[in-house]
Amino acid sequence: MGILKKIFGKKAVVVEKTTPKASEYLIDIDPNSDSLSKAFKDFYQNHFINAYGLSRNEVDTYFFDSMSENDKEIAKRLIRQNLRLRQSHLFKAAGILKDKEALPILYDQLNTNTDLSWLLVIGQAIWRINGDDIYSKLLRQLKEHSSDTMREAHFDQIVDLKNKESIEMLFSYLSDKSRLVQSMAISKLNFLSAGKHEQKQRYDKEYFMSKKTDEKFKNDLLVNLRKII
């Protein structure tokens, strides 16, 4: 999986490189049909015409919730019949749409890939559909991975499980060798402790390190994690 790191001012942003070509896809519908909703057409535009915004997390993915059930079934089929192209945004869509029929393809991809970055994307999709524990094992592998870029690129996934281990992982990343990962952990912990995004962070690394054994504090973070993410 291609991974890019771009610098905006002092902030480093890690994005997955996704450059799909429309001609690669197997499309058996008329995406401009009047029978399809605006939500579906926005879904189609961002998954089969230009997925760059998705790779940078710049797209409002409202369409997953707004599509009709009929549109969702069409979307699932389009995603499913193109999964073997091995593009991260398609794997993610299969998971978000909870397409059980995609599971055989996803497991095949999981078993034939060895790169952890791909495995995390595929494992996340599988977990969203059926809760397979393989995803939590992959997240533990991420923590031990030698590549700073790998941990930076997939950092946001560590809170997916929304359990005690998610909170423990956040605290463990305070000591990561990557300063960017440390900064991301501090930001996420501030977000969870406040229960919302704030322009100025309340607490620094030392404060959270002092709370590593405070079970009540960590439980409060978990409550907020389950509410707001």
Coordinates of C-alpha atoms in Angstrom, one line a residue:
M1 CA 0.0 0.0 0.0
G2 CA 1.5 3.4 -1.0
I3 CA 1.8 5.8 2.0
L4 CA 2.6 9.5 1.6
K5 CA 3.7 11.9 4.3
K6 CA 3.0 15.5 3.6
I7 CA 4.0 18.5 5.7
F8 CA 1.5 21.4 6.2
G9 CA 3.3 24.1 8.2
K10 CA 4.5 22.2 11.3
K11 CA 1.9 19.4 11.0
A12 CA 2.7 16.2 9.3
V13 CA -0.2 14.5 7.6
V14 CA 0.1 10.8 6.6
V15 CA -2.2 9.7 3.8
E16 CA -2.6 6.5 1.8
K17 CA -1.9 6.9 -1.8
T18 CA -5.0 5.9 -3.9
T19 CA -4.9 6.5 -7.6
P20 CA -7.7 4.3 -9.1
K21 CA -8.5 4.5 -12.8
A22 CA -12.1 4.4 -13.8
S23 CA -11.4 2.0 -16.6
E24 CA -10.2 -0.6 -14.1
Y25 CA -13.6 -1.0 -12.5
L26 CA -16.3 -3.5 -13.4
I27 CA -19.4 -1.2 -13.5
D28 CA -22.7 -2.8 -14.6
I29 CA -25.1 0.1 -14.0
D30 CA -25.7 3.6 -15.4
P31 CA -24.5 5.8 -12.5
N32 CA -26.3 8.8 -14.0
S33 CA -29.7 7.1 -13.9
D34 CA -32.5 9.2 -12.4
S35 CA -33.5 6.2 -10.3
L36 CA -30.4 6.6 -8.2
S37 CA -30.3 9.1 -5.4
K38 CA -27.9 12.0 -5.0
A39 CA -26.4 10.2 -2.0
F40 CA -25.6 7.2 -4.2
K41 CA -24.1 9.4 -6.9
D42 CA -21.9 11.0 -4.4
F43 CA -20.9 7.6 -3.2
Y44 CA -20.1 6.5 -6.7
Q45 CA -18.2 9.7 -7.5
N46 CA -15.9 9.3 -4.5
H47 CA -15.3 5.5 -4.9
F48 CA -15.2 5.0 -8.7
I49 CA -14.3 8.4 -10.2
N50 CA -12.0 10.2 -7.8
A51 CA -11.1 8.6 -4.5
Y52 CA -8.3 11.0 -3.7
G53 CA -10.5 12.9 -1.2
L54 CA -11.4 9.7 0.6
S55 CA -7.7 8.8 1.0
R56 CA -7.1 12.2 2.7
N57 CA -10.2 12.0 4.9
E58 CA -11.5 15.2 3.2
V59 CA -14.9 13.8 2.1
D60 CA -18.2 14.0 4.0
T61 CA -19.2 10.3 3.9
Y62 CA -22.9 11.2 4.7
F63 CA -23.9 9.0 1.8
F64 CA -23.3 5.7 3.7
D65 CA -26.2 6.7 6.1
S66 CA -28.3 8.6 3.5
M67 CA -28.6 6.0 0.7
S68 CA -31.8 4.0 0.5
E69 CA -31.7 0.3 1.2
N70 CA -31.9 -0.3 -2.6
D71 CA -29.1 2.0 -3.3
K72 CA -27.0 0.4 -0.5
E73 CA -27.5 -3.0 -2.1
I74 CA -26.3 -1.7 -5.5
A75 CA -23.3 0.0 -3.7
K76 CA -22.4 -3.3 -2.0
R77 CA -22.5 -5.2 -5.2
L78 CA -20.3 -2.6 -7.0
I79 CA -17.8 -2.7 -4.2
R80 CA -17.8 -6.5 -3.9
Q81 CA -17.2 -7.1 -7.6
N82 CA -14.2 -4.8 -7.5
L83 CA -12.5 -5.8 -4.3
R84 CA -9.9 -7.9 -6.1
L85 CA -8.4 -4.7 -7.4
R86 CA -7.1 -4.3 -3.9
Q87 CA -7.8 -0.6 -3.2
S88 CA -8.0 0.5 0.3
H89 CA -11.1 2.7 -0.1
L90 CA -13.1 -0.3 -1.5
F91 CA -12.1 -2.5 1.5
K92 CA -13.2 0.3 3.8
A93 CA -16.5 0.7 2.1
A94 CA -17.3 -3.0 2.3
G95 CA -16.8 -2.8 6.0
I96 CA -18.8 0.4 6.5
L97 CA -21.7 -1.1 4.4
K98 CA -21.4 -4.3 6.5
D99 CA -21.6 -6.5 3.4
K100 CA -21.6 -10.1 4.6
E101 CA -21.4 -11.3 1.0
A102 CA -18.0 -9.7 0.7
L103 CA -16.5 -11.7 3.6
P104 CA -15.1 -14.6 1.4
I105 CA -13.2 -12.1 -0.8
L106 CA -12.0 -10.2 2.2
Y107 CA -10.7 -13.3 4.0
D108 CA -9.0 -14.4 0.8
Q109 CA -7.3 -11.0 0.6
L110 CA -6.4 -11.2 4.3
N111 CA -4.8 -14.6 3.8
T112 CA -2.9 -13.7 0.7
N113 CA -1.4 -10.4 1.9
T114 CA 1.6 -10.0 4.3
D115 CA 2.0 -6.3 4.5
L116 CA 0.6 -5.0 7.8
S117 CA -0.8 -1.8 6.3
W118 CA -3.0 -3.8 3.9
L119 CA -3.9 -6.3 6.7
L120 CA -5.1 -3.5 9.0
V121 CA -7.4 -2.1 6.3
I122 CA -8.8 -5.5 5.4
G123 CA -9.0 -6.7 9.0
Q124 CA -10.9 -3.5 9.9
A125 CA -13.4 -4.2 7.2
I126 CA -13.9 -7.8 8.4
W127 CA -14.2 -6.7 12.0
R128 CA -16.9 -4.1 11.1
I129 CA -18.9 -6.9 9.4
N130 CA -18.5 -9.8 11.9
G131 CA -16.4 -8.6 14.8
D132 CA -13.5 -11.0 14.1
D133 CA -10.8 -10.8 16.8
I134 CA -8.1 -10.9 14.1
Y135 CA -8.4 -7.2 14.0
S136 CA -7.4 -6.7 17.6
K137 CA -4.4 -8.9 17.0
L138 CA -3.4 -6.8 14.0
L139 CA -3.7 -3.6 16.1
R140 CA -1.3 -5.1 18.7
Q141 CA 1.1 -5.9 15.8
L142 CA 0.9 -2.2 14.8
K143 CA 2.1 -1.1 18.2
E144 CA 5.2 -3.2 17.9
H145 CA 5.9 -2.3 14.2
S146 CA 9.3 -0.7 13.6
S147 CA 8.1 1.8 11.0
D148 CA 7.1 5.2 12.4
T149 CA 5.2 5.9 9.2
M150 CA 3.1 2.7 9.6
R151 CA 2.1 3.7 13.2
E152 CA 1.3 7.3 12.1
A153 CA -0.7 6.2 9.1
H154 CA -2.9 3.8 11.1
F155 CA -3.0 5.6 14.5
D156 CA -6.7 6.5 14.3
Q157 CA -7.6 2.8 14.1
I158 CA -6.4 2.0 17.6
V159 CA -9.7 3.3 19.1
D160 CA -11.9 1.4 16.8
L161 CA -12.6 -1.4 19.3
K162 CA -13.9 1.1 21.9
N163 CA -12.8 -1.1 24.8
K164 CA -10.3 -1.0 27.7
E165 CA -7.5 -2.1 25.4
S166 CA -8.1 0.9 23.2
I167 CA -7.5 3.2 26.2
E168 CA -4.4 1.3 27.3
M169 CA -3.0 1.5 23.7
L170 CA -3.5 5.3 23.7
F171 CA -1.5 5.5 27.0
S172 CA 1.2 3.3 25.6
Y173 CA 1.6 5.5 22.5
L174 CA 2.5 8.4 24.8
S175 CA 6.0 6.7 24.9
D176 CA 6.2 6.0 21.2
K177 CA 9.6 6.7 19.6
S178 CA 7.8 8.9 17.0
R179 CA 7.1 12.4 18.3
L180 CA 4.2 12.6 15.8
V181 CA 2.6 9.5 17.3
Q182 CA 3.1 10.9 20.8
S183 CA 1.4 14.2 19.7
M184 CA -1.5 12.2 18.2
A185 CA -2.0 10.3 21.4
I186 CA -1.9 13.5 23.5
S187 CA -4.5 15.0 21.2
K188 CA -6.8 12.0 21.3
L189 CA -6.6 11.8 25.0
N190 CA -7.4 15.5 25.4
F191 CA -10.4 15.0 23.1
L192 CA -11.6 12.1 25.2
S193 CA -11.0 13.8 28.5
A194 CA -12.9 16.9 27.4
G195 CA -15.6 15.0 25.6
K196 CA -15.2 17.3 22.6
H197 CA -12.7 19.0 20.3
E198 CA -11.2 22.1 21.9
Q199 CA -9.0 24.7 20.2
K200 CA -6.4 24.6 23.0
Q201 CA -5.5 21.3 24.6
R202 CA -5.9 21.2 28.4
Y203 CA -3.3 18.6 29.3
D204 CA 0.2 17.7 28.3
K205 CA 2.0 14.4 28.1
E206 CA 3.2 14.5 31.7
Y207 CA -0.4 14.9 33.0
F208 CA -1.6 11.8 31.1
M209 CA 1.5 9.8 32.2
S210 CA 0.5 10.5 35.8
K211 CA -3.0 9.1 35.1
K212 CA -1.8 5.7 33.6
T213 CA -2.8 3.9 36.8
D214 CA -6.0 5.9 37.5
E215 CA -8.7 3.4 36.8
K216 CA -11.5 5.9 37.3
F217 CA -9.9 8.4 34.9
K218 CA -9.4 5.7 32.3
N219 CA -13.0 4.4 32.7
D220 CA -14.3 8.0 32.1
L221 CA -12.2 8.1 28.9
L222 CA -13.7 4.9 27.8
V223 CA -17.3 6.2 28.4
N224 CA -16.5 9.2 26.3
L225 CA -14.9 7.0 23.6
R226 CA -18.1 5.0 23.3
K227 CA -20.2 8.1 23.1
I228 CA -18.4 10.4 20.7
I229 CA -16.2 8.4 18.3

